[in-house]
Amino acid sequence: MGMNSLAVLGNCVSQLGLGGFPSKSFGCLSGSSGSTLAFHGSVKKSFEPKKEQQQIVSQEDDHNVSKRLHKDLSFFPRSITDSVLSNNPKDDPNIRIAFKGLPGCYSEDAALKMYPKCQSVPCDRFEDTFKAVELWLADKAVLPIENSAGGSIYWNYDLLLCHRLHIVGEVQLAANLCLLALPGIREEQLRRVLSHHQALASSDAFLSKLGTIQEDVDDTAGAAQYVALEGLRDAGAIASARAAAMYGLNILAERIQDDAENITRFLVLAREPIIPKLDKAYKTSIVFTLHEGPGILFKALAVFALREINLIKIESRPQIKQPVRVVDDSNMGKAKYFDYLFYIDFEASMAEPRAQSALEQLQQELTTFLRVLGCYAMDTTL
């Protein structure tokens, strides 16, 4: 699969007009095999039959030669075609999607929204979803990145930088938080409610009126499973309606969240990047660090404004390995500041010349590090 993807990128770079970047512009775009998959490069490696294969072919008649070449070439990378691009993997029943949590969690809901026929690969931790894809135990991973009530999930931003997976899509999911309990149990019988801390916080007003003890667990579906398996008659769980059906619980109340529109944005991650096009609205996600100097962040943002590129999101995170930058200050001597990584989402496809020139200027003039995390179609549905 890795070899096929390399061939696809190499054949399509010239069509996308991405050949003008310096070789180091997007040096962090690499695949699981370690080969560079940058949009700006081209694949020059050729594939030739081994000497043993050539000797065997030369000894056979024309009919057998044709059959053998057909067999051997079937393993070679294929150039991308319109039919390949038009295939819709969302309908593939064999695609495996990794997510954190048990079956019935909201992350699985997001996976099913994107890939309705997918096979679920539940994981214990967010980092395990990355590893599942890297080890070919899953084809893609679905990762929550921000919530309209709770804000950004910073740990997952850090994981994006620590791993080499690429963002190939996004899913916006409007959550329906439900209060679940064993069959026959009424709200007034509940003494405690179990759920993920974010679900508990998002339902604070409802739970305050209910007057129950709140218990934080690792996963919404895990809370539902625990109540069901342990037969807890004094405990309820906040989880999805699908989790209720899955674990045999009754729904006592629906849409108990404080904000009616509680929306979580998920990223879809894969081993290889997709080929950006111009047929729909695309979003590009990048991360970079900046040189030291007054107004440097303003200059970086101006790179996009001057090209009329809409910035959708900007997030800053201190660098983990080198969180402090020491600089010279003419008045006070040495000064120490936090050294930040800036994550930016902007509304443009990497197939557009304006996006290419913006990142080229950003890389050459303003940044000490720049990585394209992915270019992908925007999700405009709820």
Tab-separated table of C-alpha atoms in Angstrom, residues 154-297:
chain	number	residue	atom	x	y	z
A	154	TYR	CA	-4.575	19.744	23.602
A	155	TRP	CA	-3.190	16.261	24.157
A	156	ASN	CA	-4.334	15.250	20.694
A	157	TYR	CA	-2.613	18.256	19.143
A	158	ASP	CA	0.616	17.010	20.691
A	159	LEU	CA	0.007	13.512	19.318
A	160	LEU	CA	-0.395	14.891	15.795
A	161	LEU	CA	3.153	16.190	16.008
A	162	CYS	CA	4.600	13.085	17.666
A	163	HIS	CA	3.317	10.737	14.944
A	164	ARG	CA	3.552	10.703	11.160
A	165	LEU	CA	-0.068	10.140	10.225
A	166	HIS	CA	-1.817	12.542	7.868
A	167	ILE	CA	-5.174	14.276	8.248
A	168	VAL	CA	-7.364	13.071	5.372
A	169	GLY	CA	-10.782	14.228	6.552
A	170	GLU	CA	-12.871	15.730	9.320
A	171	VAL	CA	-16.227	14.918	10.908
A	172	GLN	CA	-18.494	17.287	12.822
A	173	LEU	CA	-20.772	15.427	15.210
A	174	ALA	CA	-23.666	16.953	17.136
A	175	ALA	CA	-23.902	14.934	20.342
A	176	ASN	CA	-27.187	13.812	21.882
A	177	LEU	CA	-26.317	13.246	25.540
A	178	CYS	CA	-28.727	10.776	27.123
A	179	LEU	CA	-29.299	9.678	30.712
A	180	LEU	CA	-29.378	5.878	30.756
A	181	ALA	CA	-30.317	3.369	33.460
A	182	LEU	CA	-31.332	-0.267	33.901
A	183	PRO	CA	-34.844	-1.214	32.732
A	184	GLY	CA	-37.453	-0.318	35.361
A	185	ILE	CA	-35.292	2.306	37.097
A	186	ARG	CA	-36.660	5.860	37.377
A	187	GLU	CA	-34.707	9.136	37.639
A	188	GLU	CA	-35.589	9.646	41.311
A	189	GLN	CA	-34.003	6.296	42.197
A	190	LEU	CA	-30.581	7.361	40.959
A	191	ARG	CA	-27.951	8.333	43.501
A	192	ARG	CA	-24.978	8.704	41.133
A	193	VAL	CA	-24.296	9.250	37.441
A	194	LEU	CA	-21.238	7.908	35.643
A	195	SER	CA	-19.711	9.284	32.447
A	196	HIS	CA	-16.690	10.904	30.826
A	197	HIS	CA	-15.743	14.188	32.506
A	198	GLN	CA	-16.605	16.195	29.377
A	199	ALA	CA	-20.102	14.704	29.206
A	200	LEU	CA	-20.621	15.416	32.915
A	201	ALA	CA	-19.454	19.011	32.510
A	202	SER	CA	-21.666	19.512	29.459
A	203	SER	CA	-24.718	18.332	31.455
A	204	ASP	CA	-24.009	20.244	34.659
A	205	ALA	CA	-27.343	22.092	34.819
A	206	PHE	CA	-29.382	18.909	34.347
A	207	LEU	CA	-27.328	16.955	36.883
A	208	SER	CA	-27.544	19.765	39.440
A	209	LYS	CA	-31.340	19.570	39.310
A	210	LEU	CA	-31.160	15.790	39.542
A	211	GLY	CA	-29.049	16.079	42.699
A	212	THR	CA	-26.874	13.025	42.072
A	213	ILE	CA	-23.193	12.347	42.688
A	214	GLN	CA	-21.105	12.612	39.530
A	215	GLU	CA	-18.445	9.939	38.912
A	216	ASP	CA	-15.852	10.427	36.200
A	217	VAL	CA	-14.976	7.398	34.066
A	218	ASP	CA	-12.795	7.045	31.001
A	219	ASP	CA	-15.503	6.685	28.383
A	220	THR	CA	-19.244	7.310	27.918
A	221	ALA	CA	-19.863	3.849	26.461
A	222	GLY	CA	-17.722	2.367	29.227
A	223	ALA	CA	-20.033	3.984	31.780
A	224	ALA	CA	-23.067	2.420	30.100
A	225	GLN	CA	-21.388	-0.978	29.943
A	226	TYR	CA	-20.393	-0.817	33.616
A	227	VAL	CA	-23.919	0.037	34.778
A	228	ALA	CA	-25.333	-2.808	32.677
A	229	LEU	CA	-22.782	-5.495	33.588
A	230	GLU	CA	-22.754	-4.679	37.301
A	231	GLY	CA	-26.530	-4.317	37.487
A	232	LEU	CA	-26.255	-0.972	39.287
A	233	ARG	CA	-29.797	0.023	40.257
A	234	ASP	CA	-28.768	3.257	41.966
A	235	ALA	CA	-26.536	4.490	39.109
A	236	GLY	CA	-27.159	6.006	35.712
A	237	ALA	CA	-24.832	6.733	32.806
A	238	ILE	CA	-24.568	9.576	30.323
A	239	ALA	CA	-23.959	8.114	26.887
A	240	SER	CA	-25.444	7.860	23.401
A	241	ALA	CA	-28.772	6.377	22.392
A	242	ARG	CA	-26.827	3.764	20.427
A	243	ALA	CA	-24.985	2.763	23.613
A	244	ALA	CA	-28.333	2.308	25.357
A	245	ALA	CA	-29.478	-0.151	22.686
A	246	MET	CA	-26.127	-1.895	22.666
A	247	TYR	CA	-25.971	-2.506	26.435
A	248	GLY	CA	-29.660	-3.024	27.134
A	249	LEU	CA	-30.343	0.197	29.039
A	250	ASN	CA	-33.362	2.486	29.004
A	251	ILE	CA	-33.194	6.141	28.030
A	252	LEU	CA	-34.572	8.252	30.887
A	253	ALA	CA	-33.857	11.632	29.269
A	254	GLU	CA	-32.418	12.867	25.955
A	255	ARG	CA	-30.493	15.999	24.973
A	256	ILE	CA	-29.561	16.795	28.541
A	257	GLN	CA	-26.544	18.907	27.515
A	258	ASP	CA	-26.508	22.532	28.675
A	259	ASP	CA	-25.930	23.793	25.124
A	260	ALA	CA	-28.435	22.436	22.621
A	261	GLU	CA	-25.767	22.409	19.897
A	262	ASN	CA	-22.947	20.442	21.510
A	263	ILE	CA	-20.639	19.743	18.571
A	264	THR	CA	-17.367	17.854	18.493
A	265	ARG	CA	-14.982	18.035	15.559
A	266	PHE	CA	-13.058	14.862	14.753
A	267	LEU	CA	-10.057	14.367	12.477
A	268	VAL	CA	-9.656	11.344	10.214
A	269	LEU	CA	-6.042	10.133	10.079
A	270	ALA	CA	-4.328	7.794	7.630
A	271	ARG	CA	-0.853	6.549	6.764
A	272	GLU	CA	-0.754	8.410	3.451
A	273	PRO	CA	-2.031	11.883	2.488
A	274	ILE	CA	-4.789	12.350	-0.049
A	275	ILE	CA	-4.384	14.095	-3.388
A	276	PRO	CA	-5.827	17.601	-2.945
A	277	LYS	CA	-8.178	18.818	-5.661
A	278	LEU	CA	-10.343	21.828	-6.479
A	279	ASP	CA	-13.749	20.153	-6.743
A	280	LYS	CA	-14.976	21.133	-3.267
A	281	ALA	CA	-14.135	23.222	-0.202
A	282	TYR	CA	-10.795	22.091	1.225
A	283	LYS	CA	-9.064	22.812	4.490
A	284	THR	CA	-5.311	22.633	5.116
A	285	SER	CA	-3.802	22.126	8.574
A	286	ILE	CA	-0.208	23.104	9.337
A	287	VAL	CA	2.062	23.474	12.363
A	288	PHE	CA	5.130	25.705	12.618
A	289	THR	CA	7.529	27.562	14.899
A	290	LEU	CA	8.676	31.117	14.242
A	291	HIS	CA	11.921	33.050	14.291
A	292	GLU	CA	12.389	35.461	17.190
A	293	GLY	CA	11.525	39.107	16.582
A	294	PRO	CA	8.891	41.825	17.033
A	295	GLY	CA	5.735	41.358	14.995
A	296	ILE	CA	6.797	37.946	13.709
A	297	LEU	CA	3.395	36.328	14.343
